Amino acid sequence: MNQASGSEVRGESRLLIDGKLVEASGGQSFANIDPATEKSLGDTADGTAADMGTAIAAARRAFDETSWATDHAFRRRCLEQLHAALEQHKEELRAVVVAEAGCPIALTYAIQVDLPIADVPYYSELAVTYPYDQPMPEREVFGQRTRRMILREATGVVGAITPWNFPLFLNMAKLSPALAAGNTVVLKPAPDTPWSATVLGRLIAEETDIPAGVVNVVASSDHLTGEVLTTDPRVDMVTFTGSTATGRRIMAKGAETVKKVFLELGGKSANIVLDDVEDLGAACAGGGFAVCVHAGQGCAITTRLLLPRSRYDEGVELAAAAMAGMSYGDPWNPANLMGPVVSEKQRQRVLGYIDKGKAEARLVRGGDIPAELPTGYFVEPTLFADVSPKATIAQEEIFGPVLAVIPYEDEDDAVRIANDSIYGLSGAVTSPNEERALAVARRIRSGTLSINGGVYLAPDVPFGGYRQSGLGREHGREGFEEYLESKTVAIPVAGAGAPKLTG
Ligand code: NAD
C-alpha cells in the first residue's frame, strides 16, 4: 500500500549509551511494526534495566565531571550542530515518523517533523541569552546589609520518557530545552516508535560534539525499563509525556527519592460553539475534522463538541458530513490527514470505547473497522450524538477518531460541561464576538485555548495541563525553566557589620 515501502525507511537499531552506538546488553531486539501495513520495518535493540543503569551512570558522570552544565557557549554550538544534522537528515526522519507512527505525511511538514527541527534555534539561543545570574537589591537581614543573587543552574540528570503519537516532536520537546539548560539526559522512547529516538541518537553521536554521556537513548520493548528512571537516585528529574495513568505511577514511584517530575498527560478537551455563530459550517466541520487528524491520537484534540441546543441538529449533521468527507488511509498519500492508529492493542482499546458509546449515546456515523482497509490498524471516523456529559465517552480519553457531541442550554451550562472533567489540557471557543469568546476562554480550566481556530502551538509560549492533564509547562521560557534549579546566594556587604541574630 505504501508509496515508499518499509524497506526504503532507514531506521537505527542501536542504542546510544555513553557516546557509543551499541546493541542491548542482553543481545535481544524487538520488531518495529508499521501500523499501516502490519509488517515489521526492522529491529531495534531491546534495552534492559542493566542498559538503563549504564546510561544513567554515564549521564551522571557527564553532568558531574564535565563542563557541560556551565559552558553555555559550548552548548549553543552543540545544539546548532544538532540542528544542522536534523536539517540534513530531515527526509530520513520524515520517513521514519510516517512509517513507525502511521502518521500522515502531510502532518510531518508541520508539527511532526519540520516544527521540532525549526524550533531548535529557539533553545540554542536561550542557552546563551538566558539570565542565569540574577542580582537582587541589597537588603538588611538580621541587621546585616546583604548582597544577594539568584543563580539558575541545570537540574542534573534528566530521565525523559515519551509516547508514540508525536514521537520526534516530543523527543525534541524534551531534549532541546533540557540540553540547552545544561542537563544530561537519558531518553526512553515508546516501544511503538523507537527509531524517532534512536536515529536522533545516531545523529548526536556521529554529527555533533555533544560529549559522551550527555545524551543516552535506551529503547526497550518493556515499559518497566523506563521505570528505572523513576526510582534510581542518580536521576534528578523525570520529564514525561504520556497517559495520566502512567503519570500517576511515575509520581508515586518518584516519591521515594523525591524526584522532580514534569508531566504532560492526557486530555478530553471541549470545543464550545457559542450560540451567536451564524454559519455553523466552519465550526462544526472543523470540530469533526480535528478529531480525525492523525486518527485522533493527539492529547490536545478537542474530542467533545458542545453545541447550543437551539442549533444542535444542524451542528451534528455538519460535523458528520465533515467526517464523512475525511480522506483517510495510506499515510504516505499527501491527501490523507488520517492514517491508522498505532497498534492492534490501541485499535482494540478504541473499539472498546466505541462499544461503550453505542450503549450510552446515539451512533451517527462510523463505529467500525473500515471494510475497504482490511490491512493496517484503521478505525472509521466515528461520531456519537446525544452524549451525556457524564458518559464514559465524554469523560475518558479514547485516543482514536471518535467525537462526542453534547448539547448545552446556555453559556454557563457550556462552561460547566467543559470543566466537568478530570483533565484540563486544551479547548476551543467559536464566536464572532471575540470579547465574548475570550470571556468564556477565561472560565475554562485548561492550559491552552484556541479562539476561532487560533493556533497556540509555538516554541515561545507554554503548553501544558491543569488538573490531571499534567504538572509544569513545556515550551517557552517557562518550559526552559522547568529544567533549572534556583540557588539563592547571600554575601555580607563589606564593612556592613556582623549579623545580629535575634529571637
Ligand atoms: P503511555 O503512558 O502508555 O506511555 C508513554 C511512555 O511511558 C512510553 O514510553 C512507555 O513505555 C512509558 N511507560 C509506560 N509505563 C511506564 C512506567 N510504569 N514507568 C515508566 N515509563 C512507563 O502513553 P502512550 O499510550 O504511549 O501515549 C498516549 C498518551 O500520551 C495519551 O494519554 C496522550 O494524551 C498522552 N500525551 C500527552 C501529551 C501532552 O503533551 N499532554 C502529548 C502527547 C501524548
Coordinates of C-alpha atoms and ligand atoms in Angstrom, one line a residue:
M1 CA 0.0 0.0 0.0
N2 CA 2.8 2.4 0.9
Q3 CA 4.1 4.7 -1.8
A4 CA 7.5 4.3 0.0
S5 CA 7.9 0.8 1.2
G6 CA 9.2 -0.1 4.6
S7 CA 12.5 -1.2 3.1
E8 CA 13.2 2.4 2.0
V9 CA 12.9 3.6 5.6
R10 CA 16.3 3.8 7.2
G11 CA 16.0 3.5 10.9
E12 CA 18.5 2.8 13.6
S13 CA 18.6 -0.4 15.6
R14 CA 21.3 0.6 18.1
L15 CA 21.0 2.4 21.5
L16 CA 23.2 5.4 22.4
I17 CA 24.9 4.8 25.7
D18 CA 27.9 6.8 26.9
G19 CA 28.7 8.1 23.5
K20 CA 28.6 4.7 21.7
L21 CA 26.0 3.2 19.5
V22 CA 25.5 -0.2 21.0
E23 CA 23.4 -3.4 20.9
A24 CA 21.4 -4.2 24.0
S25 CA 23.5 -6.0 26.7
G26 CA 21.0 -8.9 26.7
G27 CA 21.5 -9.3 22.9
Q28 CA 17.8 -9.1 22.3
S29 CA 15.9 -7.0 19.8
F30 CA 12.3 -6.3 19.0
A31 CA 10.3 -5.6 15.8
N32 CA 9.2 -2.1 14.8
I33 CA 5.8 -2.6 13.3
D34 CA 4.4 -0.3 10.6
P35 CA 0.8 0.3 11.7
A36 CA -0.4 0.9 8.1
T37 CA 0.9 -2.5 6.8
E38 CA 1.2 -4.6 10.0
K39 CA 4.7 -5.6 8.7
S40 CA 8.0 -5.2 10.5
L41 CA 10.1 -2.3 9.4
G42 CA 13.2 -3.8 11.1
D43 CA 14.5 -4.5 14.6
T44 CA 15.6 -2.3 17.4
A45 CA 18.0 -3.3 20.3
D46 CA 15.9 -4.2 23.3
G47 CA 17.4 -2.2 26.1
T48 CA 17.3 -3.8 29.6
A49 CA 17.3 -2.5 33.1
A50 CA 21.1 -3.0 33.1
D51 CA 21.4 -0.9 30.0
M52 CA 19.4 1.8 31.7
G53 CA 21.7 1.6 34.7
T54 CA 24.8 2.1 32.4
A55 CA 23.1 5.0 30.7
I56 CA 22.2 6.7 34.0
A57 CA 25.8 6.3 35.2
A58 CA 27.1 7.8 32.0
A59 CA 24.7 10.8 32.3
R60 CA 25.6 11.2 36.0
R61 CA 29.3 11.3 35.2
A62 CA 28.8 13.7 32.2
F63 CA 26.9 16.0 34.5
D64 CA 29.2 15.9 37.5
E65 CA 32.6 15.7 35.7
T66 CA 32.4 17.8 32.6
S67 CA 31.7 21.5 32.0
W68 CA 28.5 20.8 30.0
A69 CA 26.3 22.3 32.7
T70 CA 28.3 25.5 32.9
D71 CA 29.7 26.1 29.4
H72 CA 26.7 27.9 27.8
A73 CA 28.5 28.8 24.6
F74 CA 29.6 25.2 24.0
R75 CA 26.0 24.0 24.5
R76 CA 24.8 26.5 21.9
R77 CA 27.4 25.3 19.4
C78 CA 26.4 21.6 20.0
L79 CA 22.7 22.4 19.6
E80 CA 23.5 24.3 16.4
Q81 CA 25.3 21.2 15.2
L82 CA 22.3 19.1 16.1
H83 CA 20.0 21.5 14.3
A84 CA 22.2 21.2 11.2
A85 CA 22.2 17.4 11.4
L86 CA 18.4 17.3 11.8
E87 CA 18.0 19.6 8.7
Q88 CA 20.4 17.4 6.8
H89 CA 18.5 14.2 7.7
K90 CA 15.0 15.7 7.6
E91 CA 13.7 13.4 4.9
E92 CA 15.1 10.3 6.7
L93 CA 13.3 11.4 9.9
R94 CA 10.1 12.2 7.9
A95 CA 10.1 8.6 6.6
V96 CA 10.7 7.1 10.0
V97 CA 7.8 9.1 11.6
V98 CA 5.4 8.2 8.7
A99 CA 6.4 4.5 8.8
E100 CA 6.6 3.8 12.5
A101 CA 3.8 6.1 13.8
G102 CA 1.5 5.7 10.8
C103 CA 1.4 9.5 10.7
P104 CA 0.0 11.1 7.6
I105 CA 2.9 12.6 5.7
A106 CA 1.1 15.9 5.3
L107 CA 1.4 16.4 9.1
T108 CA 5.1 15.8 9.0
Y109 CA 5.5 19.2 7.2
A110 CA 4.3 20.8 10.4
I111 CA 4.1 19.5 13.9
Q112 CA 5.5 16.0 13.4
V113 CA 8.9 16.8 11.8
D114 CA 9.5 20.3 10.4
L115 CA 8.4 22.2 13.5
P116 CA 10.6 20.4 16.2
I117 CA 13.6 20.9 13.9
A118 CA 12.8 24.6 13.2
D119 CA 12.4 25.1 17.0
V120 CA 15.9 24.0 17.9
P121 CA 17.5 27.5 17.4
Y122 CA 15.0 29.0 19.9
Y123 CA 16.6 26.8 22.5
S124 CA 20.2 27.1 21.3
E125 CA 19.9 30.9 21.6
L126 CA 18.2 30.6 25.0
A127 CA 21.3 28.6 26.2
V128 CA 23.4 31.8 26.0
T129 CA 20.9 34.6 26.3
Y130 CA 19.1 33.3 29.4
P131 CA 19.9 35.4 32.5
Y132 CA 21.3 32.6 34.7
D133 CA 22.6 35.0 37.4
Q134 CA 20.0 37.5 38.7
P135 CA 21.3 40.1 41.1
M136 CA 18.8 41.2 43.8
P137 CA 18.6 44.5 45.6
E138 CA 20.8 44.7 48.8
R139 CA 18.7 44.1 51.9
E140 CA 19.2 44.2 55.6
V141 CA 18.7 40.8 57.1
F142 CA 19.1 40.3 60.8
G143 CA 20.9 43.6 61.0
Q144 CA 23.3 42.7 58.3
R145 CA 23.5 44.5 55.0
T146 CA 23.5 41.7 52.5
R147 CA 24.2 41.4 48.8
R148 CA 22.1 38.7 47.3
M149 CA 21.7 36.9 44.0
I150 CA 19.7 34.1 42.5
L151 CA 21.6 31.6 40.4
R152 CA 19.8 29.4 38.0
E153 CA 21.5 26.1 37.4
A154 CA 20.8 22.9 35.5
T155 CA 18.8 20.4 37.4
G156 CA 21.1 17.4 36.7
V157 CA 20.4 14.1 35.2
V158 CA 17.0 14.1 33.4
G159 CA 15.1 10.9 32.5
A160 CA 12.9 11.7 29.5
I161 CA 10.0 9.2 28.8
T162 CA 8.0 9.8 25.6
P163 CA 4.9 8.4 23.9
W164 CA 4.3 7.2 20.3
N165 CA 1.8 9.7 18.9
F166 CA 4.2 12.6 18.1
P167 CA 7.5 10.8 18.7
L168 CA 10.1 13.2 17.1
F169 CA 8.2 16.3 18.2
L170 CA 8.0 15.1 21.8
N171 CA 11.6 13.7 21.9
M172 CA 12.8 17.1 20.8
A173 CA 10.4 18.9 23.1
K174 CA 12.3 17.3 26.0
L175 CA 15.9 17.2 24.5
S176 CA 16.1 20.8 23.3
P177 CA 15.3 22.6 26.5
A178 CA 16.9 20.1 28.8
L179 CA 20.2 20.2 26.9
A180 CA 20.1 24.0 26.4
A181 CA 19.7 24.4 30.1
G182 CA 22.7 22.2 30.8
N183 CA 21.3 18.9 31.9
T184 CA 22.3 15.5 30.8
V185 CA 19.6 13.2 29.5
V186 CA 18.5 9.5 29.3
L187 CA 15.8 9.3 26.7
K188 CA 13.4 6.4 26.8
P189 CA 11.0 6.3 23.8
A190 CA 7.8 4.4 23.5
P191 CA 8.3 0.8 22.2
D192 CA 6.0 1.5 19.2
T193 CA 8.2 4.3 17.9
P194 CA 11.8 3.6 18.8
W195 CA 13.5 5.0 15.7
S196 CA 12.4 8.5 16.2
A197 CA 14.7 8.4 19.2
T198 CA 17.5 6.0 18.1
V199 CA 18.0 8.0 14.8
L200 CA 18.4 11.1 17.0
G201 CA 21.0 9.1 19.0
R202 CA 23.0 8.3 15.9
L203 CA 23.0 11.9 14.7
I204 CA 24.1 13.1 18.1
A205 CA 26.9 10.5 18.2
E206 CA 28.1 11.0 14.6
E207 CA 27.4 14.6 13.8
T208 CA 27.8 16.7 16.9
D209 CA 30.4 17.4 19.6
I210 CA 27.9 16.6 22.3
P211 CA 30.1 14.8 24.9
A212 CA 29.8 11.1 25.7
G213 CA 27.1 10.5 28.3
V214 CA 25.3 13.9 27.8
V215 CA 22.6 12.2 25.7
N216 CA 21.7 8.5 26.0
V217 CA 18.9 6.8 24.2
V218 CA 17.6 3.5 25.6
A219 CA 14.7 1.9 23.6
S220 CA 13.0 -1.1 25.1
S221 CA 10.0 -3.3 24.5
D222 CA 9.4 -3.4 28.2
H223 CA 7.7 -0.3 29.8
L224 CA 9.3 -1.2 33.1
T225 CA 12.8 -0.5 31.7
G226 CA 11.7 3.2 31.8
E227 CA 10.6 2.8 35.3
V228 CA 14.2 2.6 36.4
L229 CA 14.5 6.3 35.6
T230 CA 11.7 7.0 38.2
T231 CA 13.4 5.1 41.1
D232 CA 17.2 5.5 40.5
P233 CA 18.6 8.0 43.0
R234 CA 21.1 9.2 40.4
V235 CA 18.3 10.7 38.3
D236 CA 17.3 14.2 39.4
M237 CA 14.2 14.7 37.3
V238 CA 11.8 12.8 35.2
T239 CA 10.1 14.6 32.3
F240 CA 7.3 12.5 31.0
T241 CA 4.7 12.8 28.3
G242 CA 2.1 10.0 28.1
S243 CA -1.2 8.9 29.7
T244 CA -2.5 10.1 33.0
A245 CA -2.4 6.6 34.4
T246 CA 1.3 6.2 33.8
G247 CA 1.9 9.8 35.0
R248 CA 0.3 8.9 38.3
R249 CA 2.5 5.8 38.6
I250 CA 5.6 7.9 37.8
M251 CA 4.8 10.4 40.5
A252 CA 4.3 7.6 43.0
K253 CA 7.5 5.8 42.1
G254 CA 9.4 9.1 42.1
A255 CA 8.2 9.9 45.6
E256 CA 10.8 7.5 47.2
T257 CA 13.7 9.7 46.0
V258 CA 11.6 13.0 46.0
K259 CA 12.2 13.2 42.2
K260 CA 11.3 16.4 40.4
V261 CA 8.6 15.3 38.0
F262 CA 7.3 17.2 35.0
L263 CA 4.2 15.6 33.4
E264 CA 2.4 16.2 30.2
L265 CA -0.6 13.9 30.3
G266 CA -4.0 13.2 28.7
G267 CA -6.9 15.4 27.7
K268 CA -10.6 15.5 26.9
S269 CA -10.9 18.9 25.6
A270 CA -14.1 20.7 24.8
N271 CA -14.9 22.7 21.6
I272 CA -17.6 25.2 22.5
V273 CA -19.6 26.7 19.6
L274 CA -21.4 29.7 21.1
D275 CA -25.0 30.5 20.1
D276 CA -24.1 33.7 18.2
V277 CA -22.3 31.8 15.5
E278 CA -24.3 32.4 12.3
D279 CA -22.6 29.9 10.0
L280 CA -22.2 26.7 11.9
G281 CA -20.4 25.1 9.0
A282 CA -16.8 26.0 9.6
A283 CA -17.0 25.5 13.4
C284 CA -18.7 22.1 13.2
A285 CA -16.8 20.9 10.2
G286 CA -13.6 21.9 11.9
G287 CA -14.7 20.0 15.0
G288 CA -15.4 16.8 13.1
F289 CA -12.2 17.2 11.1
A290 CA -10.0 17.9 14.1
V291 CA -10.8 14.6 15.8
C292 CA -9.7 12.6 12.7
V293 CA -6.3 14.3 12.3
H294 CA -3.7 11.6 13.0
A295 CA -6.6 9.3 13.8
G296 CA -7.4 11.3 16.9
Q297 CA -4.1 10.4 18.6
G298 CA -3.4 13.9 19.9
C299 CA -3.6 14.8 23.6
A300 CA -4.9 18.3 22.8
I301 CA -7.5 17.4 20.2
T302 CA -11.0 18.7 21.1
T303 CA -12.9 15.4 21.4
R304 CA -16.1 16.9 22.9
L305 CA -18.1 19.2 20.6
L306 CA -20.5 21.4 22.7
L307 CA -23.4 22.8 20.7
P308 CA -26.3 25.1 21.7
R309 CA -29.4 23.1 21.9
S310 CA -31.2 25.6 19.6
R311 CA -28.7 24.7 16.8
Y312 CA -27.9 21.1 17.8
D313 CA -29.4 19.0 15.0
E314 CA -27.9 21.2 12.3
G315 CA -24.5 21.1 14.0
V316 CA -24.5 17.3 14.4
E317 CA -25.3 17.0 10.7
L318 CA -22.5 19.3 9.6
A319 CA -19.9 17.6 11.8
A320 CA -21.0 14.2 10.5
A321 CA -20.8 15.4 6.9
A322 CA -17.2 16.7 7.5
M323 CA -16.2 13.4 9.0
A324 CA -17.8 11.5 6.1
G325 CA -15.7 13.6 3.7
M326 CA -12.5 12.9 5.5
S327 CA -10.0 11.3 3.2
Y328 CA -8.0 8.6 5.1
G329 CA -5.9 5.6 4.6
D330 CA -2.3 5.3 3.3
P331 CA -0.2 7.7 5.4
W332 CA 2.2 8.2 2.5
N333 CA -0.6 9.7 0.4
P334 CA -0.4 13.5 0.9
A335 CA -4.1 13.9 0.6
N336 CA -4.8 11.9 3.7
L337 CA -4.8 13.6 7.1
M338 CA -5.8 10.4 8.9
G339 CA -3.9 7.1 8.9
P340 CA -4.2 4.1 11.2
V341 CA -4.0 4.1 15.0
V342 CA -0.6 2.9 16.2
S343 CA -1.2 -0.8 17.1
E344 CA -3.8 -3.5 17.2
K345 CA -3.8 -3.1 21.0
Q346 CA -4.7 0.6 20.6
R347 CA -7.3 -0.2 18.0
Q348 CA -9.0 -2.7 20.4
R349 CA -9.0 -0.1 23.1
V350 CA -10.7 2.4 20.7
L351 CA -13.2 -0.1 19.5
G352 CA -13.9 -1.0 23.2
Y353 CA -14.8 2.7 23.8
I354 CA -17.0 2.7 20.7
D355 CA -18.9 -0.3 22.0
K356 CA -19.5 1.6 25.3
G357 CA -20.6 4.6 23.2
K358 CA -23.2 2.5 21.4
A359 CA -24.7 1.6 24.7
E360 CA -24.8 5.1 26.1
A361 CA -25.3 7.5 23.2
R362 CA -26.5 7.7 19.5
L363 CA -24.1 6.5 16.9
V364 CA -24.4 8.8 13.9
R365 CA -21.6 7.5 11.7
G366 CA -18.6 5.2 11.7
G367 CA -18.1 2.9 14.6
D368 CA -16.2 0.1 13.0
I369 CA -13.1 -1.1 11.1
P370 CA -13.4 0.3 7.6
A371 CA -14.2 -2.6 5.2
E372 CA -12.1 -1.1 2.4
L373 CA -9.0 -1.0 4.6
P374 CA -8.6 -4.6 5.8
T375 CA -4.9 -4.3 6.4
G376 CA -3.5 -1.7 8.9
Y377 CA -5.0 -0.6 12.2
F378 CA -7.6 1.6 10.8
V379 CA -10.8 2.8 12.6
E380 CA -13.7 4.7 10.9
P381 CA -14.2 8.3 11.7
T382 CA -16.9 7.9 14.4
L383 CA -19.5 10.4 15.7
F384 CA -21.7 10.0 18.7
A385 CA -24.6 12.4 19.3
D386 CA -26.8 12.9 22.4
V387 CA -23.9 12.2 24.7
S388 CA -24.4 12.8 28.3
P389 CA -21.6 14.9 29.8
K390 CA -21.1 12.1 32.4
A391 CA -21.0 9.3 29.8
T392 CA -17.8 7.3 29.7
I393 CA -17.1 8.5 26.1
A394 CA -17.4 12.1 27.3
Q395 CA -15.1 11.6 30.3
E396 CA -12.4 9.2 29.3
E397 CA -9.6 9.8 26.7
I398 CA -10.2 7.5 23.8
F399 CA -7.2 8.4 21.6
G400 CA -9.0 7.5 18.4
P401 CA -11.1 9.3 15.7
V402 CA -14.2 9.5 17.9
L403 CA -16.2 12.7 18.5
A404 CA -18.8 13.1 21.3
V405 CA -21.4 15.8 20.5
I406 CA -23.1 17.3 23.6
P407 CA -25.9 19.8 23.7
Y408 CA -25.9 22.7 26.2
E409 CA -28.6 25.1 27.4
D410 CA -26.7 28.4 27.8
E411 CA -23.2 29.8 28.2
D412 CA -23.0 28.8 31.9
D413 CA -24.1 25.3 31.1
A414 CA -21.4 25.1 28.3
V415 CA -18.7 26.2 30.7
R416 CA -19.9 23.8 33.4
I417 CA -19.8 20.9 30.9
A418 CA -16.4 21.8 29.5
N419 CA -15.0 22.0 33.1
D420 CA -16.6 18.7 34.2
S421 CA -13.5 16.6 33.5
I422 CA -10.5 15.4 35.4
Y423 CA -8.5 16.8 32.5
G424 CA -7.6 20.4 31.6
L425 CA -5.3 20.4 28.7
S426 CA -6.9 22.4 25.9
G427 CA -10.1 23.7 24.4
A428 CA -11.7 25.8 21.8
V429 CA -14.3 28.6 21.6
T430 CA -16.0 29.9 18.5
S431 CA -17.9 33.1 18.3
P432 CA -18.0 36.2 16.0
N433 CA -17.7 38.2 19.2
E434 CA -14.0 37.8 20.2
E435 CA -14.5 39.5 23.6
R436 CA -17.3 37.1 24.4
A437 CA -15.2 34.2 23.3
L438 CA -12.3 35.4 25.4
A439 CA -14.5 35.8 28.5
V440 CA -15.6 32.2 28.0
A441 CA -12.0 31.1 27.5
R442 CA -11.0 32.7 30.8
R443 CA -13.6 30.4 32.5
I444 CA -12.2 27.2 31.1
R445 CA -9.8 25.4 33.4
S446 CA -7.2 24.3 30.9
G447 CA -3.7 25.2 29.8
T448 CA -4.3 26.2 26.2
L449 CA -7.3 27.6 24.4
S450 CA -8.0 28.3 20.7
I451 CA -10.4 31.0 19.8
N452 CA -11.9 30.9 16.3
G453 CA -9.3 28.4 15.2
G454 CA -6.2 30.3 16.6
V455 CA -3.1 28.1 16.7
Y456 CA -1.3 28.3 20.1
L457 CA 1.5 25.8 19.4
A458 CA 4.9 27.6 19.2
P459 CA 8.2 27.3 20.9
D460 CA 7.9 30.6 22.7
V461 CA 4.7 30.0 24.6
P462 CA 4.0 27.5 27.3
F463 CA 1.9 24.3 26.7
G464 CA 0.6 22.1 29.4
G465 CA -2.3 21.0 31.5
Y466 CA -4.4 22.0 34.5
R467 CA -5.6 19.3 36.9
Q468 CA -4.8 15.7 35.8
S469 CA -3.5 16.8 32.4
G470 CA -0.1 17.5 33.9
L471 CA 2.3 19.3 36.1
G472 CA 4.5 22.1 34.7
R473 CA 4.8 23.6 31.2
E474 CA 6.6 22.6 28.0
H475 CA 8.0 25.2 25.6
G476 CA 8.6 28.8 26.0
R477 CA 10.8 30.4 28.7
E478 CA 8.6 28.6 31.3
G479 CA 9.4 25.3 29.7
F480 CA 13.1 26.0 29.7
E481 CA 13.0 27.0 33.4
E482 CA 11.4 23.6 34.2
Y483 CA 14.9 22.2 33.7
L484 CA 16.6 24.7 36.0
E485 CA 17.1 24.8 39.8
S486 CA 17.2 28.1 41.7
K487 CA 20.0 28.8 44.2
T488 CA 19.9 31.9 46.4
V489 CA 23.3 33.2 47.5
A490 CA 23.9 35.9 50.1
I491 CA 27.1 37.8 50.8
P492 CA 27.6 40.4 53.6
V493 CA 28.4 43.8 52.2
A494 CA 32.0 44.6 53.2
G495 CA 32.1 46.7 56.4
A496 CA 28.4 46.4 57.0
G497 CA 28.9 44.5 60.3
A498 CA 28.4 41.0 61.6
P499 CA 24.9 39.5 61.5
K500 CA 22.8 40.1 64.6
L501 CA 20.6 37.1 65.2
T502 CA 17.6 37.7 67.3
G503 CA 14.8 35.5 68.6
Ligands
NAD1 P1 1.8 5.6 28.0 O1 1.6 6.4 29.3 O2 1.3 4.2 27.9 O3 3.3 5.5 27.6 C1 4.1 6.7 27.5 C2 5.6 6.3 27.8 O4 5.7 5.8 29.1 C3 6.1 5.2 26.9 O5 7.5 5.4 26.6 C4 6.0 3.9 27.8 O6 7.0 2.9 27.5 C5 6.3 4.6 29.2 N1 5.9 3.9 30.3 C6 4.7 3.1 30.4 N2 4.6 2.6 31.7 C7 5.7 3.1 32.4 C8 6.1 3.0 33.7 N3 5.5 2.3 34.7 N4 7.3 3.7 34.1 C9 7.9 4.4 33.2 N5 7.6 4.5 31.9 C10 6.5 3.9 31.5 O7 1.2 6.6 26.9 P2 1.0 6.3 25.3 O8 -0.1 5.3 25.2 O9 2.4 5.9 24.8 O10 0.7 7.7 24.8 C11 -0.6 8.2 24.7 C12 -0.9 9.1 25.9 O11 0.0 10.2 25.9 C13 -2.2 9.7 25.8 O12 -2.8 9.7 27.1 C14 -2.0 11.2 25.5 O13 -3.0 12.1 25.9 C15 -0.7 11.4 26.1 N6 0.0 12.6 25.5 C16 0.1 13.7 26.2 C17 0.7 14.9 25.6 C18 0.8 16.2 26.4 O14 1.6 17.0 26.0 N7 0.0 16.4 27.4 C19 1.3 14.7 24.4 C20 1.2 13.5 23.7 C21 0.5 12.4 24.3

